[in-house]
mmCIF file of C-alpha atoms in Angstrom:
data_model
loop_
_atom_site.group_PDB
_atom_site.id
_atom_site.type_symbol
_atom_site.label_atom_id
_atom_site.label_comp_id
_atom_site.label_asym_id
_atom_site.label_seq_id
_atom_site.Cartn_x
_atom_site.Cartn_y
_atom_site.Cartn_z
ATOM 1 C CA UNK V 539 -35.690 -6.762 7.935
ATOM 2 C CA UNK V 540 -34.487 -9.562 5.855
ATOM 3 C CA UNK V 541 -35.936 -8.009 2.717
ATOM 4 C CA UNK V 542 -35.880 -4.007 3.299
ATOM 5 C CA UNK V 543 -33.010 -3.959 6.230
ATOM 6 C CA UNK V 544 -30.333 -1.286 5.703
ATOM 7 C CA UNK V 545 -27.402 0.259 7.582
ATOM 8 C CA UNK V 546 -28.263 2.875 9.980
ATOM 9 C CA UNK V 547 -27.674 6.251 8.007
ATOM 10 C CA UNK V 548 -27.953 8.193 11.755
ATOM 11 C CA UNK V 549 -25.142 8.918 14.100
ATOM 12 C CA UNK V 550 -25.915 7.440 17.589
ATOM 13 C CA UNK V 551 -25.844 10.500 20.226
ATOM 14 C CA UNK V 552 -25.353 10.107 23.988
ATOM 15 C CA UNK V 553 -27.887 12.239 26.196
ATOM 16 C CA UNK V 554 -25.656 15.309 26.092
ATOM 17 C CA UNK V 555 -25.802 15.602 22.307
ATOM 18 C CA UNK V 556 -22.302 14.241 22.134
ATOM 19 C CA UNK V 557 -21.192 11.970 19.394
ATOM 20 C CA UNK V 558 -20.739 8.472 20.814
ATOM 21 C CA UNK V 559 -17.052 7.751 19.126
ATOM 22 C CA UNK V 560 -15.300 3.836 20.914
ATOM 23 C CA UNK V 561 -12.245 4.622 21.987
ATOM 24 C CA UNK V 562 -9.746 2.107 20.674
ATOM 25 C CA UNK V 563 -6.036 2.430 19.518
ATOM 26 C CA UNK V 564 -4.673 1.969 15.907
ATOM 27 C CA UNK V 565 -1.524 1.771 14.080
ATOM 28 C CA UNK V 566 -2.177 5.077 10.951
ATOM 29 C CA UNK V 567 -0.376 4.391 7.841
ATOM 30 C CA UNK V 568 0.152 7.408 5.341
ATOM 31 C CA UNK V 569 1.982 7.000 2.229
ATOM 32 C CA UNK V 570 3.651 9.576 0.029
ATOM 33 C CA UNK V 571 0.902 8.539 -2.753
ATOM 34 C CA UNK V 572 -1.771 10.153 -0.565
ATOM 35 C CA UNK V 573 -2.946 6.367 1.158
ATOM 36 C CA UNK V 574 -4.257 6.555 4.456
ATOM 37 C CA UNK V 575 -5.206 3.507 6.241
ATOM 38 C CA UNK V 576 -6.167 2.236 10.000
ATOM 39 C CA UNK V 577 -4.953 -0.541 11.298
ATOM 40 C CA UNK V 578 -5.366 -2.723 14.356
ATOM 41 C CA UNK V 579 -3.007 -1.643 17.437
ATOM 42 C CA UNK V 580 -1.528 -5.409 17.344
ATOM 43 C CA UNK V 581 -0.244 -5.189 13.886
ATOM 44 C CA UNK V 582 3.310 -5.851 13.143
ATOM 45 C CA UNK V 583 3.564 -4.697 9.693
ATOM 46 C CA UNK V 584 2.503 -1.997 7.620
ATOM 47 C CA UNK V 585 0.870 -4.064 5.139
ATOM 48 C CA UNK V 586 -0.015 -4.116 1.770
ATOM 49 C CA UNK V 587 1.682 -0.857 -0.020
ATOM 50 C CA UNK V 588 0.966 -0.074 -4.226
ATOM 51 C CA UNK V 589 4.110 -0.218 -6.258
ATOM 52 C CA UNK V 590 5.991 2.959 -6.180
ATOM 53 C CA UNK V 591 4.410 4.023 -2.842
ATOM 54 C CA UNK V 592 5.942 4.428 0.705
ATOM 55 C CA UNK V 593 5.330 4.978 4.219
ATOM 56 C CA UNK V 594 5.950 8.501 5.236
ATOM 57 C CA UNK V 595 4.106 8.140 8.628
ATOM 58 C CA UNK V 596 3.039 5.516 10.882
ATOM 59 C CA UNK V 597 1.744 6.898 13.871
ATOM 60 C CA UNK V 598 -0.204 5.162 17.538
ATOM 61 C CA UNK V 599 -3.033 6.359 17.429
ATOM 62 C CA UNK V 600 -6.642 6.644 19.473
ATOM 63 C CA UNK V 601 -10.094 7.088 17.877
ATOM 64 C CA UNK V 602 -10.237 10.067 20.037
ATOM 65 C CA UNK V 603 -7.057 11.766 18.247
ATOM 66 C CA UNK V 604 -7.115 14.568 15.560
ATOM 67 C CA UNK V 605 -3.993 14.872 13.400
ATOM 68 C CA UNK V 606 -2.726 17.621 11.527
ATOM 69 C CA UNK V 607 -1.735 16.870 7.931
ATOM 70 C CA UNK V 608 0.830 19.324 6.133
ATOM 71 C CA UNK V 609 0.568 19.282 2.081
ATOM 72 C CA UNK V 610 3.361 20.605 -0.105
ATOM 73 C CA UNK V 611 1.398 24.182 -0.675
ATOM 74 C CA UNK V 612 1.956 25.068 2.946
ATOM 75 C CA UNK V 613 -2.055 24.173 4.097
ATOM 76 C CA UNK V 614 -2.850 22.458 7.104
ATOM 77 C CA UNK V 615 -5.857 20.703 7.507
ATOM 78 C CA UNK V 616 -7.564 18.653 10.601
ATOM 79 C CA UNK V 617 -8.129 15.213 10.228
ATOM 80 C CA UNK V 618 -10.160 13.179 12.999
ATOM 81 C CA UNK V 619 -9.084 9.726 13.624
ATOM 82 C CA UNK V 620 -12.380 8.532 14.034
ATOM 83 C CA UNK V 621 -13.775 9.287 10.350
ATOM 84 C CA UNK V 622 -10.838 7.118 8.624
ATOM 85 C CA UNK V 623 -12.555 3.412 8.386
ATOM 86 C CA UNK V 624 -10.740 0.409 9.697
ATOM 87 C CA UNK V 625 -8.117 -0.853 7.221
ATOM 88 C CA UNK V 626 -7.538 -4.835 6.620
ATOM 89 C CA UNK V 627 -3.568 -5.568 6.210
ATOM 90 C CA UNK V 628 -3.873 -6.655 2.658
ATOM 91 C CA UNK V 629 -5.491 -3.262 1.777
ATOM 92 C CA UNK V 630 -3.571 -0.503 0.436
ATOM 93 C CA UNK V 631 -5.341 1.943 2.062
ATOM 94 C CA UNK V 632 -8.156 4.901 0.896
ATOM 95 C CA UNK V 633 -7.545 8.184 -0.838
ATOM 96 C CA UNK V 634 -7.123 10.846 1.989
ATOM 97 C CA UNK V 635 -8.806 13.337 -0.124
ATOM 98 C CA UNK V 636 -11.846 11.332 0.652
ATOM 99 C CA UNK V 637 -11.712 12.732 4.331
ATOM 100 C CA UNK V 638 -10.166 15.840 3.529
ATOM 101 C CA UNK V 639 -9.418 18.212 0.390
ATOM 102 C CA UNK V 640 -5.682 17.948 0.471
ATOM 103 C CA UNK V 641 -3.618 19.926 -2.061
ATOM 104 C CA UNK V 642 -1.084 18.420 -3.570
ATOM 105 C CA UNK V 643 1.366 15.614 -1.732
ATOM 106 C CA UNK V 644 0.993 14.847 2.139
ATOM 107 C CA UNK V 645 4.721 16.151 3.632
ATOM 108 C CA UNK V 646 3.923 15.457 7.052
ATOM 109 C CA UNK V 647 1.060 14.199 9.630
ATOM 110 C CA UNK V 648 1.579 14.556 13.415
ATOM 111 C CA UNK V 649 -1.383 14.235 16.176
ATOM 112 C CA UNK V 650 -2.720 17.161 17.703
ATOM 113 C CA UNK V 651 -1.833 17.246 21.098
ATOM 114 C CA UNK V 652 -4.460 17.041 24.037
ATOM 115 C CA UNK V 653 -4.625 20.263 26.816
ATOM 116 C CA UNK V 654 -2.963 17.193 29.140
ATOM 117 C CA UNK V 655 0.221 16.675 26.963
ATOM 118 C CA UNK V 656 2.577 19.513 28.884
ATOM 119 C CA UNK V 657 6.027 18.016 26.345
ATOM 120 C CA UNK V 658 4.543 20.301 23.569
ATOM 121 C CA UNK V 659 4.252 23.678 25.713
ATOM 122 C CA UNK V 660 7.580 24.411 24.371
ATOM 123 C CA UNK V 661 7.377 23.061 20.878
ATOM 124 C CA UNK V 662 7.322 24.355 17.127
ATOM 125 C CA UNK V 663 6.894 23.642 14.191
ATOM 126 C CA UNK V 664 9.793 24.532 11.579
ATOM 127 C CA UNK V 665 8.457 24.923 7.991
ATOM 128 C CA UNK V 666 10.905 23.759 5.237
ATOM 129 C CA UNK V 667 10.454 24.876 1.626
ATOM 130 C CA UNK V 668 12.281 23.373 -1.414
ATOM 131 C CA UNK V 669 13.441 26.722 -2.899
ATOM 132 C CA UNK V 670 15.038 27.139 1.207
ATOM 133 C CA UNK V 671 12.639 29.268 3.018
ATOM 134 C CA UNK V 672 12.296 28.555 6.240
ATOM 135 C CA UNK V 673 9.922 29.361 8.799
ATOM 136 C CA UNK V 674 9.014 28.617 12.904
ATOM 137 C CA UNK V 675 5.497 28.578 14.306
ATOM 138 C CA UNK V 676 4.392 27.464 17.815
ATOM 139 C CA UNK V 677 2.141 24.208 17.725
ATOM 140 C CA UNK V 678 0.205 25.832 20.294
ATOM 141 C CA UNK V 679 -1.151 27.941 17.218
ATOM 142 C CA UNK V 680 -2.167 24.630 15.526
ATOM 143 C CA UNK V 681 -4.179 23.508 18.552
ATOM 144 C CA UNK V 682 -7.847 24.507 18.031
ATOM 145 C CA UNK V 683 -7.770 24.660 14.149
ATOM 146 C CA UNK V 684 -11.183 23.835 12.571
ATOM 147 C CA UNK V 685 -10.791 22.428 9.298
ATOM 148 C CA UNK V 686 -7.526 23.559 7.694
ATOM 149 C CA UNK V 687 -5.699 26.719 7.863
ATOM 150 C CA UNK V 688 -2.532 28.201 5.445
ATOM 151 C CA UNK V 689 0.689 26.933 7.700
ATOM 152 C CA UNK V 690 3.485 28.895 5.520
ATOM 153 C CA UNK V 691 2.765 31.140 2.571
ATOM 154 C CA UNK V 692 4.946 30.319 -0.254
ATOM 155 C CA UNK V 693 6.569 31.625 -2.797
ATOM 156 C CA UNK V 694 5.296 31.104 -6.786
ATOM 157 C CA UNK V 695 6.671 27.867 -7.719
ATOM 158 C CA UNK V 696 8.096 26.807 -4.010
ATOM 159 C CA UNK V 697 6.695 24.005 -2.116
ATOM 160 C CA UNK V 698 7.492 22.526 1.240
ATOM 161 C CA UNK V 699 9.809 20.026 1.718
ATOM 162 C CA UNK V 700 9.705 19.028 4.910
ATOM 163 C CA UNK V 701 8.093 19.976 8.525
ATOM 164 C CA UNK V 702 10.119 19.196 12.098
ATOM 165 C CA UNK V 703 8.955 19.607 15.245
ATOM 166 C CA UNK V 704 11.270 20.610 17.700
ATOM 167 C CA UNK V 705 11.422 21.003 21.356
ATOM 168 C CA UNK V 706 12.952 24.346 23.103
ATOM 169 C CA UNK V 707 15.815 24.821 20.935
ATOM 170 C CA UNK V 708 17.747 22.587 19.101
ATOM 171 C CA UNK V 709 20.593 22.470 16.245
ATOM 172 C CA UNK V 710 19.437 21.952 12.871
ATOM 173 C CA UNK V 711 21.109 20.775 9.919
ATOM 174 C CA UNK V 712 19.625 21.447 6.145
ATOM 175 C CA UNK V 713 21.095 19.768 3.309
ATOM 176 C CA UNK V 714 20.351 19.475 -0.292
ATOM 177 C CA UNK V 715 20.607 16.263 -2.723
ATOM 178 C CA UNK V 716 24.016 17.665 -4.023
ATOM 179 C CA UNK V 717 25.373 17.474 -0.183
ATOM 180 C CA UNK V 718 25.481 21.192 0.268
ATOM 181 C CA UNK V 719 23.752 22.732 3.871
ATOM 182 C CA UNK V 720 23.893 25.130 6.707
ATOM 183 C CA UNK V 721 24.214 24.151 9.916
ATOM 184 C CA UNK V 722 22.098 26.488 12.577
ATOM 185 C CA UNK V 723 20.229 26.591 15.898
ATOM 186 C CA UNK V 724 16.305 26.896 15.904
ATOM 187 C CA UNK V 725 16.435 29.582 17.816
ATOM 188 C CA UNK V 726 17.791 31.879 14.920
ATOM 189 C CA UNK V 727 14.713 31.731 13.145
ATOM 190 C CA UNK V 728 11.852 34.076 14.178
ATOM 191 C CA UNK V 729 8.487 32.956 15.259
#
């Protein structure tokens, strides 16, 4: 062992064929940079960070948990918590595109919610896109996604700026950088 010992390259499988994953909780750090790191539950800051980078999601998180991560072209893709390797403080985190083939920035992560969770029976996603398209889709047609799936189709040259989730409806306010917006309620815009 001492001179030919490795790491063991096999998954262990419980007696059902199931994937034996420990269930623990984490604190997931995603920067705008494309940075994904795991974190212990108990930490109290985000940690280490490159120059130029941010934070634009932390989310509590359990091994168990799969996310959904929205990129600027409109994909979605499914991320499970449990592939991203623990993260120490002073790290600034691993490429997410060595988990999953992301295209372009990261806009927005949020966790997929479990057949329990009843506060997302009502909820939506609403798609924003830089040159102002807008768009609403259910989550509950985000639910049992595989591996990624197109979220909004854009047009040539648009991305997405931004993804909210609401709940029922709610009043919406859109703004550009020169302080111009529109002011509207969610339920305006067709599913």
């Amino acid at each position: 062992v001492k001179l030919f010992g490795e790491d063991r390259r096999s998954n262990i499988i419980s007696l059902d064929g199931e994937i034996s994953i420990q269930k623990s909780n984490h604190v997931l750090v995603v920067t705008s940079k494309g940075k994904v790191k795991k974190l212990d539950e108990n930490t109290e800051s985000v940690g280490a960070i490159e120059q130029g980078d941010r934070p634009i999601s932390i989310l509590h998180v359990n091994n168990h948990d799969n996310l959904l991560v929205f990129d600027q072209y409109g994909k979605v893709h499914k991320l499970s918590v449990h592939q991203i390797i623990s993260h120490d403080i002073r790290s600034h985190g691993q490429d997410i595109n060595d988990y999953i083939k992301v295209s372009g920035e990261v806009v927005q992560i949020h966790k997929i919610p479990s057949d329990k969770d009843k506060t997302w029976d009502n909820s939506s996603f609403i798609f924003i896109s830089k040159g102002g398209t807008i768009k609403r889709s259910g989550i509950d047609k985000f639910k049992d996604i595989r591996t990624e799936l197109m979220g909004m189709v854009l047009k040539d040259g648009d991305l997405v700026q931004d993804i909210i989730t609401v709940s029922g409806d709610k009043k919406i306010l859109v703004y550009t950088e020169n302080g111009m917006g529109g002011y509207f309620d969610s339920s305006e815009i067709s599913e």
